[in-house]
Amino acid sequence: RAAVCLGLGARVGAPVPAFPAGRCADRGAVAAAAGRRSERMPEPLAMLRNVDLALLAVALPVFVLADWPIAGWAGAVFVWLAWRFIAQWSERKAQASGDIKKMASIMTASMIGRGWLLALTLLAIGLGISDQAGLAAGVLLLVTFTVSFTANLLLRPFDTPHQPTT
């Protein structure tokens, strides 16, 4: 069976005869394990996966009390929900492909596309509604992205890098 070597200095996708020191894995196992979450993640940590959605919910009363443009909040929520939907959809599509090159292509296109979606939506809010709404949406998205990125970094060790059990 061909294996994908994940060791440092190794050529990605190079066939190897064995699995030395756990550094190489079956190509199908790598594709199947990409994006899978560990079932042993502690419950408080599992809640961190959705901390960005909680932040957006908490931001609504803040926007109302501070008399900031609700259109900015709504635009930010729209972009963020689309961002998450596209990310999850592309991750599932990449996993289903089973091919490392196709996985990389799908995930790269997803990241670039989501960046353009965010930028163009913020531009549309700023030009179409008001400068204040565009600024409010941009700041909320910046904070939401930062919180989400940090949570994902904290949860990364709990992602399963091993072959899934069947």
PDB file of N, CA, C and O in Angstrom, residues 2 22 36 77 100 114:
ATOM      1  N   ALA A   2       0.444   2.235  -0.774  1.00  0.00           N
ATOM      2  CA  ALA A   2       1.170   3.500  -0.764  1.00  0.00           C
ATOM      3  C   ALA A   2       0.841   4.246   0.514  1.00  0.00           C
ATOM      4  O   ALA A   2      -0.262   4.174   1.016  1.00  0.00           O
ATOM      5  N   GLY A  22       5.651   5.985  13.447  1.00  0.00           N
ATOM      6  CA  GLY A  22       4.381   6.702  13.410  1.00  0.00           C
ATOM      7  C   GLY A  22       4.404   7.944  12.549  1.00  0.00           C
ATOM      8  O   GLY A  22       3.526   8.775  12.639  1.00  0.00           O
ATOM      9  N   ARG A  36     -11.591  15.374  11.503  1.00  0.00           N
ATOM     10  CA  ARG A  36     -12.363  14.623  12.495  1.00  0.00           C
ATOM     11  C   ARG A  36     -12.023  15.120  13.892  1.00  0.00           C
ATOM     12  O   ARG A  36     -10.900  15.446  14.194  1.00  0.00           O
ATOM     13  N   VAL A  77     -23.064  39.295  11.146  1.00  0.00           N
ATOM     14  CA  VAL A  77     -23.644  37.973  11.424  1.00  0.00           C
ATOM     15  C   VAL A  77     -23.845  37.197  10.123  1.00  0.00           C
ATOM     16  O   VAL A  77     -23.512  36.013  10.035  1.00  0.00           O
ATOM     17  N   ILE A 100      -5.216  13.773  -1.417  1.00  0.00           N
ATOM     18  CA  ILE A 100      -4.533  14.860  -0.716  1.00  0.00           C
ATOM     19  C   ILE A 100      -4.489  16.130  -1.558  1.00  0.00           C
ATOM     20  O   ILE A 100      -4.739  17.229  -1.062  1.00  0.00           O
ATOM     21  N   ARG A 114     -13.657  32.706   0.999  1.00  0.00           N
ATOM     22  CA  ARG A 114     -14.231  33.304   2.215  1.00  0.00           C
ATOM     23  C   ARG A 114     -13.633  34.675   2.485  1.00  0.00           C
ATOM     24  O   ARG A 114     -14.321  35.586   2.958  1.00  0.00           O
TER      25      ARG A 114
END
